[in-house]
Coordinates of C-alpha atoms and ligand atoms in Angstrom, one line a residue:
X94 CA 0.0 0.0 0.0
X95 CA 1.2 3.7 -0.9
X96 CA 1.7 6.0 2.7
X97 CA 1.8 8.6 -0.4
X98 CA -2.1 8.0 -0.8
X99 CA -3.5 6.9 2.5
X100 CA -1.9 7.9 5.1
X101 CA -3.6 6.5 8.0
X102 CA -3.3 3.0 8.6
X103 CA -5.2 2.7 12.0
X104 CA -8.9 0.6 12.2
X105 CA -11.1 3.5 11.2
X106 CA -13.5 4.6 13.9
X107 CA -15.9 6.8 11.7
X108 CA -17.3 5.4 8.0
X109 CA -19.0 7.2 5.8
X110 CA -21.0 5.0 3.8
X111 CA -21.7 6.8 0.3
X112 CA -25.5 6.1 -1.7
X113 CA -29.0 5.5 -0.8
X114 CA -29.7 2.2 -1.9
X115 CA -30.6 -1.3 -1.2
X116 CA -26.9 -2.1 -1.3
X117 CA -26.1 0.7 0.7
X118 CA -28.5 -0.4 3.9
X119 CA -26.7 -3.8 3.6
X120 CA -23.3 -2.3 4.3
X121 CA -24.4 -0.2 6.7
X122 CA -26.2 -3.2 8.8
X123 CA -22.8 -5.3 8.4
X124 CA -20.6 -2.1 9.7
X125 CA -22.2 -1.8 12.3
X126 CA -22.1 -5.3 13.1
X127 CA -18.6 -5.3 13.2
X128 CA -16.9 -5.7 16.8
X129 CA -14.8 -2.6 16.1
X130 CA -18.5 -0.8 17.2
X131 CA -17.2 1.9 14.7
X132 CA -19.1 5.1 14.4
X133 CA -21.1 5.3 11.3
X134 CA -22.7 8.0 9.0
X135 CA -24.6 7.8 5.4
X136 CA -24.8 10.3 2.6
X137 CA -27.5 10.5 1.3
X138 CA -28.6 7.1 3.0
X139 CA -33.0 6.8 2.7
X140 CA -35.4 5.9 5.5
X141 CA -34.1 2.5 6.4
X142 CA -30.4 3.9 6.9
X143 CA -31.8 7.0 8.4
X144 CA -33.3 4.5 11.3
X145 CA -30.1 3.3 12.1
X146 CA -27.2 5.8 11.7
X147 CA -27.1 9.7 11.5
X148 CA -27.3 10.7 7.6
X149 CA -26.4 13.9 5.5
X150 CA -28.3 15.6 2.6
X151 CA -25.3 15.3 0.1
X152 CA -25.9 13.6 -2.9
X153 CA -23.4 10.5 -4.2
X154 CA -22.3 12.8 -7.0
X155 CA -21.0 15.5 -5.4
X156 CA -17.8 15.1 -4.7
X157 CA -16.8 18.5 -3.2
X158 CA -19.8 18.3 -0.5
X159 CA -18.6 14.5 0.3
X160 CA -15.2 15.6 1.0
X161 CA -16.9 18.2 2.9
X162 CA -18.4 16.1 4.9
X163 CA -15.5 13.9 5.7
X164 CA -13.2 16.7 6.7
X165 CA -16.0 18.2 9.0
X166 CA -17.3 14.8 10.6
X167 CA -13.6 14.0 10.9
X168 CA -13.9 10.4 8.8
X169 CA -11.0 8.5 9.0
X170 CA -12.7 5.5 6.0
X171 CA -15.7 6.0 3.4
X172 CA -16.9 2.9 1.7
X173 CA -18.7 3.9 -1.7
X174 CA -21.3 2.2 -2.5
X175 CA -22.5 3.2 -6.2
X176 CA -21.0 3.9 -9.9
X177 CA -20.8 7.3 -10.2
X178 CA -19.0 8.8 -7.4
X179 CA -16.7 6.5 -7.9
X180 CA -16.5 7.3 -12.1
X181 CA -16.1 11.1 -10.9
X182 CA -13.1 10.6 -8.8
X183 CA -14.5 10.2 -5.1
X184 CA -11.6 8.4 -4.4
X185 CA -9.2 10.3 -5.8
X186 CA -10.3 13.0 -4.3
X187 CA -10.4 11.2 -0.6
X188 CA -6.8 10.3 -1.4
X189 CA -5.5 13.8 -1.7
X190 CA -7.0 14.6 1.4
X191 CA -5.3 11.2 3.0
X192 CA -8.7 9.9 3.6
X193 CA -8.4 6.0 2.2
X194 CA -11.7 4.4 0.6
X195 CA -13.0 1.1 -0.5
X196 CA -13.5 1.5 -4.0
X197 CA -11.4 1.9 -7.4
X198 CA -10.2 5.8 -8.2
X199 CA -11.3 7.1 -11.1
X200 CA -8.8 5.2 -13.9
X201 CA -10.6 1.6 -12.3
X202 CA -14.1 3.1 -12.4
X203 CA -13.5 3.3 -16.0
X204 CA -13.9 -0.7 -16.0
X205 CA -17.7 -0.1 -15.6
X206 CA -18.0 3.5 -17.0
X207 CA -16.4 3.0 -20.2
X208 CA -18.1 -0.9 -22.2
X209 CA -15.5 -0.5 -24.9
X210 CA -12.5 0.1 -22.4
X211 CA -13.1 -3.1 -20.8
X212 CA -14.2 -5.0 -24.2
X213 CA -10.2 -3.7 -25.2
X214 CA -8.6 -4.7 -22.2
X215 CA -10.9 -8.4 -22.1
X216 CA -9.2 -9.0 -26.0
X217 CA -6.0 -7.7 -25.3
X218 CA -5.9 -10.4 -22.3
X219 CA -7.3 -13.3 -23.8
X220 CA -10.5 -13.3 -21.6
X221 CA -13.3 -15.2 -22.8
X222 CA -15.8 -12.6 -23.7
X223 CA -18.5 -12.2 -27.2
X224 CA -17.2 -11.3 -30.6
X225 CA -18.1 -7.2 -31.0
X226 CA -17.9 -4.2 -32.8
X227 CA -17.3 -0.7 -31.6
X228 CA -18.9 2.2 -33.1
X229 CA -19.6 5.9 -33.6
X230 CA -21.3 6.1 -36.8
X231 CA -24.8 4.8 -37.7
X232 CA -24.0 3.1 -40.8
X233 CA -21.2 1.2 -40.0
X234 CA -22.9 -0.3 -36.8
X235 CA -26.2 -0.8 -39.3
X236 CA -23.9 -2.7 -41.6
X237 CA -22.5 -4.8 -39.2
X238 CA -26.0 -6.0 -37.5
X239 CA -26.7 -6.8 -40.9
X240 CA -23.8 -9.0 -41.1
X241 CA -24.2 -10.8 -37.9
X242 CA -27.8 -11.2 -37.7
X243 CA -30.3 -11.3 -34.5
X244 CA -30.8 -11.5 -31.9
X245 CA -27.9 -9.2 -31.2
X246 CA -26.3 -6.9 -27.7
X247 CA -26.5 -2.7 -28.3
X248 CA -24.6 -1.5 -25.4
X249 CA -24.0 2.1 -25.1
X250 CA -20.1 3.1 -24.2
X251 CA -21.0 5.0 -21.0
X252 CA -22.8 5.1 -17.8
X253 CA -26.8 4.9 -18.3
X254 CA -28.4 3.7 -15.2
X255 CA -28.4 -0.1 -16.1
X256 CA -30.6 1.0 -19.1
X257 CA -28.0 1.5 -21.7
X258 CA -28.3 -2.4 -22.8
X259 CA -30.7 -3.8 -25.8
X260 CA -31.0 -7.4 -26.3
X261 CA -32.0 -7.1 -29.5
X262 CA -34.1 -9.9 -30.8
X263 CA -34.9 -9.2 -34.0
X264 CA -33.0 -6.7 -36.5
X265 CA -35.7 -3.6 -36.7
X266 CA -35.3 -3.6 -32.8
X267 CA -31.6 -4.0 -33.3
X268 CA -31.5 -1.2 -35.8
X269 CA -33.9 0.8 -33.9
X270 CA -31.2 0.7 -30.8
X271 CA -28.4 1.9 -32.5
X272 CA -30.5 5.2 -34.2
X273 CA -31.6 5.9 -30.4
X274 CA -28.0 6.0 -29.4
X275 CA -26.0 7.2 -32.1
X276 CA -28.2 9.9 -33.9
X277 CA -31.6 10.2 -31.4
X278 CA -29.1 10.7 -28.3
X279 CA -31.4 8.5 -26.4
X280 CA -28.8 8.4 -23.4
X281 CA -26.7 11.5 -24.0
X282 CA -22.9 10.8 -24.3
X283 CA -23.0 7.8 -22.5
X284 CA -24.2 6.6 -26.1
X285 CA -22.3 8.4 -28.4
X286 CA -20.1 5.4 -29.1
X287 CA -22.0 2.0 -28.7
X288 CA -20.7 -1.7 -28.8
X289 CA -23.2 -4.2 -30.9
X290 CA -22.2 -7.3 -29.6
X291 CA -23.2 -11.2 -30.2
X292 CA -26.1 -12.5 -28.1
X293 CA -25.1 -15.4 -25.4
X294 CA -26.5 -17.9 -24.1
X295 CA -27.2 -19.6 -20.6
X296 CA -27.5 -18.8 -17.1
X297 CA -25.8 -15.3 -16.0
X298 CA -23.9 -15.1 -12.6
X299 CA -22.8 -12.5 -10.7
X300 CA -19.1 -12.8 -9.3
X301 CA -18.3 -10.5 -6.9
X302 CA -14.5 -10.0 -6.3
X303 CA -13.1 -8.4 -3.4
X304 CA -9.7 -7.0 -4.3
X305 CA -6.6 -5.0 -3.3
X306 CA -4.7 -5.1 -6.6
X307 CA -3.4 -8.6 -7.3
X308 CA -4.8 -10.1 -4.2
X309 CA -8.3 -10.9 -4.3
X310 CA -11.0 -13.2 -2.5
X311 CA -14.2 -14.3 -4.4
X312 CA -17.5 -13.4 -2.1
X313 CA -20.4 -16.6 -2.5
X314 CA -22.1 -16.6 -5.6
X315 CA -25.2 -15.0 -6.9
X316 CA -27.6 -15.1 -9.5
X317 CA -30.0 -11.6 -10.4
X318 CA -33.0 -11.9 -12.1
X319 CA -32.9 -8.4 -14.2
X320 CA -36.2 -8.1 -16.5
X321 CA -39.1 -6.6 -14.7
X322 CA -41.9 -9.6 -15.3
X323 CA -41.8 -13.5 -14.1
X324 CA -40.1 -15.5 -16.6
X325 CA -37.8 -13.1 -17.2
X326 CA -39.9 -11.0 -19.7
X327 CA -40.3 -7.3 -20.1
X328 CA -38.0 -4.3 -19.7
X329 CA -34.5 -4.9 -18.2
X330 CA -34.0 -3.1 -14.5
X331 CA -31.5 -2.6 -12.2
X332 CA -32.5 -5.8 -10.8
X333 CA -35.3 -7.5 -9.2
X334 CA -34.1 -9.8 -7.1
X335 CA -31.1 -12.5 -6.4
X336 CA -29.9 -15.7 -4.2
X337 CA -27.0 -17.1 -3.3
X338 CA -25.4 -19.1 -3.5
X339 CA -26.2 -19.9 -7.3
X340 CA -25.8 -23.5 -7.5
X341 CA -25.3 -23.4 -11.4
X342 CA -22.0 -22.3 -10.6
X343 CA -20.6 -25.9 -9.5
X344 CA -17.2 -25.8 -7.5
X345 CA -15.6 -27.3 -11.2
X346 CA -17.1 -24.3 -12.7
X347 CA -16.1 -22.0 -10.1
X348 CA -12.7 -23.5 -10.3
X349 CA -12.5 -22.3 -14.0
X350 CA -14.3 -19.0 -13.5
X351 CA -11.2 -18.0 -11.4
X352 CA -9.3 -19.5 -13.5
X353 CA -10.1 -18.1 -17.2
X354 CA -12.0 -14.9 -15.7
X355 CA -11.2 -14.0 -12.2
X356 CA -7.5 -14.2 -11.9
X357 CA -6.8 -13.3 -15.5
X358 CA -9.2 -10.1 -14.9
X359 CA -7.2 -8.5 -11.9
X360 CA -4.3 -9.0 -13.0
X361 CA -4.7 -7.7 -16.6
X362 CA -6.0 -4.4 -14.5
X363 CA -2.9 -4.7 -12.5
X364 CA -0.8 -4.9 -15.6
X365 CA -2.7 -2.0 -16.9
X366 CA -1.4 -0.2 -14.2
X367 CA -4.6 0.4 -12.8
X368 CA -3.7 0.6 -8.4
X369 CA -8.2 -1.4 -8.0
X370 CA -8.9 -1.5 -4.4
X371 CA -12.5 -2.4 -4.2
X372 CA -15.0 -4.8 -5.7
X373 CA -14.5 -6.3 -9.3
X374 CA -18.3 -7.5 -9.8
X375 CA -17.9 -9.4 -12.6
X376 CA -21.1 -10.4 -14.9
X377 CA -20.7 -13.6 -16.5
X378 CA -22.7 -15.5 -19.1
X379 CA -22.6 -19.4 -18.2
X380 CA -22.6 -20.8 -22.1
X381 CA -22.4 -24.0 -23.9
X382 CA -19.2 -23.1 -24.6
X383 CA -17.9 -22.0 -21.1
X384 CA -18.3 -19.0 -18.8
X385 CA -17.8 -15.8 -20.8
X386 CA -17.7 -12.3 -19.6
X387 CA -20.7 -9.8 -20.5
X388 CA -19.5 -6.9 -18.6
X389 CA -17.3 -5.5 -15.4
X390 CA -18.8 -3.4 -12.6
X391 CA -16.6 -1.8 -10.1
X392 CA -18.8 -1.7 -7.0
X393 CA -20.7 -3.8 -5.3
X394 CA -23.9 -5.4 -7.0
X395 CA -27.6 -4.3 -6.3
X396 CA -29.6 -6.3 -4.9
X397 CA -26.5 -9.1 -5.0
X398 CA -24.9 -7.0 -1.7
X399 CA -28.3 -7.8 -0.3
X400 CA -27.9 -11.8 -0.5
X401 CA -23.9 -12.1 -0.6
X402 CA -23.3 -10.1 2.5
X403 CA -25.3 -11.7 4.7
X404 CA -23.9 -14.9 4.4
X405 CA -20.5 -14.0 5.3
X406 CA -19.5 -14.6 8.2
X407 CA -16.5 -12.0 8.1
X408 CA -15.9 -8.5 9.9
X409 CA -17.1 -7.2 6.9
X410 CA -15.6 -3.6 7.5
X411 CA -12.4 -5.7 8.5
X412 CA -12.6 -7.1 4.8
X413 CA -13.2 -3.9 3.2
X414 CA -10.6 -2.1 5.0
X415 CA -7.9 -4.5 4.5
X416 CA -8.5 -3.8 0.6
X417 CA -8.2 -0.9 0.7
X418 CA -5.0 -0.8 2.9
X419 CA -3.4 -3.6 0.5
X420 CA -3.5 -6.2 3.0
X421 CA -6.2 -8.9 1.7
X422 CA -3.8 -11.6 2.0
X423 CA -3.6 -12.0 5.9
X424 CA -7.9 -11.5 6.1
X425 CA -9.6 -14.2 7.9
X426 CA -12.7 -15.1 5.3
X427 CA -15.7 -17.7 5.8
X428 CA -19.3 -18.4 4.7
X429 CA -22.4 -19.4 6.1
X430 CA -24.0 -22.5 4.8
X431 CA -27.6 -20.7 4.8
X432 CA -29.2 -19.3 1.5
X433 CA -30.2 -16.4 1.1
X434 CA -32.5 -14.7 -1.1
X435 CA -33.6 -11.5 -1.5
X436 CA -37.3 -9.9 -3.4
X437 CA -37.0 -6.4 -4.2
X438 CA -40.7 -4.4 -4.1
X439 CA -40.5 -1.8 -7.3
X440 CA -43.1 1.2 -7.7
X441 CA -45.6 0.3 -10.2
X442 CA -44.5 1.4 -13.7
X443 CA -40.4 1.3 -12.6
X444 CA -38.2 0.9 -15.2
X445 CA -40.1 3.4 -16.6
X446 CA -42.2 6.3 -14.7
X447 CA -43.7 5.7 -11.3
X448 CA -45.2 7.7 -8.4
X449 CA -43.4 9.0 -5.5
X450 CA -44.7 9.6 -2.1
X451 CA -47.0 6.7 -1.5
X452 CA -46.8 5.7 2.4
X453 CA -45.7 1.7 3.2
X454 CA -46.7 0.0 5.7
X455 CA -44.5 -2.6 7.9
X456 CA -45.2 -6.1 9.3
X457 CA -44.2 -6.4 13.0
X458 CA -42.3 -7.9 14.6
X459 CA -40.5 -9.8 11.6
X460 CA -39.3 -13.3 11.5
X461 CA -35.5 -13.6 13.0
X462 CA -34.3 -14.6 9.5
X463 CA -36.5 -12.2 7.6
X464 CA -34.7 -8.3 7.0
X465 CA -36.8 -5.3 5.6
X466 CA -33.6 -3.8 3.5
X467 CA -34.7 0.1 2.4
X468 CA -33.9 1.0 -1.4
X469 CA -36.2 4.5 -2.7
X470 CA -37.5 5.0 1.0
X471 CA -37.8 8.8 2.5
X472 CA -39.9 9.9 5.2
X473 CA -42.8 12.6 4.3
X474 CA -43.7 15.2 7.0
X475 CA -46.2 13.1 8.8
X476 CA -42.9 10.7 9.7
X477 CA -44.5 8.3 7.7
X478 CA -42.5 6.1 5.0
X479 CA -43.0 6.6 1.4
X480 CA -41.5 5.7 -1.9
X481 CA -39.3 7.6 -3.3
X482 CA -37.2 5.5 -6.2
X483 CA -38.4 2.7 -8.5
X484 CA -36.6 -0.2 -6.1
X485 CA -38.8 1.0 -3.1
X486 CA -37.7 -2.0 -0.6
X487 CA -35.6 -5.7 -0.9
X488 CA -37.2 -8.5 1.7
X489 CA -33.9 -10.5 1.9
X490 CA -34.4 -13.6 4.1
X491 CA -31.7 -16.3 4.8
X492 CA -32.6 -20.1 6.0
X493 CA -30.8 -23.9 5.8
X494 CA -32.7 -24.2 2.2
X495 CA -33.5 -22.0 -0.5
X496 CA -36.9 -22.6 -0.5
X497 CA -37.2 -21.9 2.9
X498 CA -35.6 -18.7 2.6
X499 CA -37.7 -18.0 -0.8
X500 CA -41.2 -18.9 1.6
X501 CA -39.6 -16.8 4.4
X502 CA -39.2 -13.5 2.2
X503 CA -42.5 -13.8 0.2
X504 CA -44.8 -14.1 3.8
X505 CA -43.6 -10.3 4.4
X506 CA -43.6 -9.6 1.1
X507 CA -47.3 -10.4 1.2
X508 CA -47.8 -8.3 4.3
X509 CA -45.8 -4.9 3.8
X510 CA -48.6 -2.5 2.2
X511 CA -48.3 -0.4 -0.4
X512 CA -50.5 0.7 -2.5
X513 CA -48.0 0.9 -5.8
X514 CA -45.7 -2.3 -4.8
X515 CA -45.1 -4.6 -7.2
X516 CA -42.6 -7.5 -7.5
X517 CA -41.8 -10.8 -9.3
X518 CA -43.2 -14.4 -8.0
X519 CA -40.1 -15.9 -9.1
X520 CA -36.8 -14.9 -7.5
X521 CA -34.9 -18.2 -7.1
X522 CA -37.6 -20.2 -9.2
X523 CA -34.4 -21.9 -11.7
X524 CA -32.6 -22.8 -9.0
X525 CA -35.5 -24.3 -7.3
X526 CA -37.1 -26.1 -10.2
X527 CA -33.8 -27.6 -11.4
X528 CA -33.8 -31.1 -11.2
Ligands
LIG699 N1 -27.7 -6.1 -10.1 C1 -26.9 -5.6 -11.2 C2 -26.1 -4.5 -10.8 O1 -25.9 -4.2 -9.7 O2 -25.5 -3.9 -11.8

């Protein structure tokens, strides 16, 4: 680890956790478990965080009122929990300031900010990823659907919300994609260069990799389920739910997913020269063929924190620390046996418009293995909860079996009220009908 960078090395005693989201709550409730009992604050946190730990009205993208923040509640660690801080230079920022972070600075956020960096550095490595091409022009891209036929990937280049992906399944749609993004500006400059890519097949996993640069530990396994209807139909989303551990990924295929993907990954961004101390999520397509990479993300997933955390049974701040100190190596790291599996409640209408405001109502007191994890919560002026995002809540349970844990988290799903709550029937359904 550089002293240039981070120059305190003592256990932090103040964390600011940084985002408002489902995966933010989750780190928040494992920080606080830790038996360092550090001090914890949120920015902007939402009503569930807000219950538990003091939390300030400064958004994840401003990066001169976070380092504000730090500097007056005297910080000594910030764990960052979404994309865009991170794409901006949080911890770049916090570095100058010899605050140290969990999370990648800017030139590693550029894994998940930037499709066609990591398409480059994924065929200059030799990592098994889908045949693409990159482009800036309509007619070029046109020609090339044309060429390889549908149904067919349009990723815009940038940052776009987890909306910036078309499966394409038929060429008009295809064609339709790449006139939004190139010419229509449909997602600003995030599309203003795309990558049309070759549709794969399979099961997807999530791999989450904790890392501090070339060491690394891989957190349990996870599957999301990331359309919006059962069956895996409509709109894509952020995602609508996950489990873990994903028993598609055998301990064979995990073998080989470190292997081909994880191993050659961090140390191609090593190689790069690239200093990542954070999470490499890694997205990976389970095909015919083997596993193959569809994408990097540089943070933790959401709502994969939600199931992958739980079942650590890790000082999870310990973990995250010792990344970003360089230390990894020496961490003491186990998992739990239990599944866990977690149903995120969306706002009617979410990916697309929804209300706001509409009050939720709690079960109480909740089953012991049963936890209410806050996503687009706020509190009105009545002190009542209301929705505020598209992911309103994620009912994560854990329990011995899967299908216990899936029974546990539906019961309360059930019983929270809402009056705009909707939610898929199916999270964990593969895994549980798979003979
Ligand atoms: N659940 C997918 C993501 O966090 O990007």
């Amino acid at each position: 680890m550089s002293s240039a960078t981070h120059a305190s090395t003592q256990f932090p005693k103040n964390v600011l956790i940084v985002g408002a989201g489902g995966r933010e709550h989750t780190l928040v409730k494992a920080v606080l478990a830790s038996p360092a009992r550090p001090r914890v604050i949120a920015a902007p946190g939402n009503a569930g965080i807000a219950a538990e730990v003091p939390t300030f009205p400064v958004a994840a993208d401003n990066i001169p009122g976070l380092v504000a923040l730090v500097q007056n509640e005297k910080i000594d660690f910030v764990i960052v929990g979404p994309e865009v801080p991170l794409s901006l230079g949080l911890v770049d920022a916090l570095a100058a300031i010899n605050v140290p972070a969990y999370g990648p600075k800017a030139d590693g956020a550029r894994l998940e900010a930037s499709k066609v960096f990591t398409k480059q550095i994924l065929l200059k490595y030799g990592i098994p990823t889908a045949a693409s091409g990159i482009f800036t022009e309509v007619e070029p891209a046109l020609a090339y659907i044309r060429q390889r036929g549908a149904p067919i990937v349009i990723k815009a280049d940038g940052l776009a919300a987890g909306k910036g992906v078309i499966v394409a399944q038929t060429l008009a749609e295809a064609e339709a994609a790449v006139h939004d993004m190139l010419a229509g500006n449909k997602f600003g400059s995030a599309g203003s260069q795309i990558l049309v890519e070759d549709c794969m097949f399979g099961e997807e996993t999530s791999i989450l990799v904790v890392t501090s640069g070339r060491d690394y530990i891989i957190l349990p396994t996870s599957q999301d389920h990331k359309r919006i209807g059962d069956g895996d139909t409509g709109p894509n989303t952020g995602g609508m739910g996950t489990y873990s551990p994903a028993d598609v990924v055998t301990p064979a295929l995990l073998a080989q997913i470190e292997r081909e993907i994880v191993k050659p990954s961090v140390n191609a961004i090593a190689d790069e020269g690239i200093d990542f101390r954070g999470t490499l999520f890694i997205g990976i397509m389970l095909t015919a063929d083997g596993p193959s990479v569809l994408e990097y993300n540089t943070r933790f997933g959401d709502p994969e924190t939600q199931v992958v955390i739980p079942r650590l049974d890790t000082d999870v701040l310990a973990l995250l620390w010792a990344a970003a100190q360089g230390t990894l190596a020496g961490i003491r790291f186990a998992i739990k046996p239990d599944h866990a599996l977690c149903v995120v409640i969306a706002a009617k209408g979410y990916p697309d418009a929804y209300p706001k405001g509409d009050v939720i109502t709690f079960p109480a007191p909740l089953p012991a293995n049963v936890h209410i994890i806050h996503a687009g919560t706020a509190t009105n002026a009545s002190g009542q909860v209301v929705t505020a995002g598209g992911r309103v809540l994620g009912v994560t349970a854990t329990a011995p079996t899967l299908r216990a844990a899936a029974d546990s988290a539906y019961a309360v799903c059930e019983q929270i009220q809402c009056v705009t709550k909707v939610y898929r029937r199916d999270i964990g359904a593969k895994q549980l009908n798979r003979k």
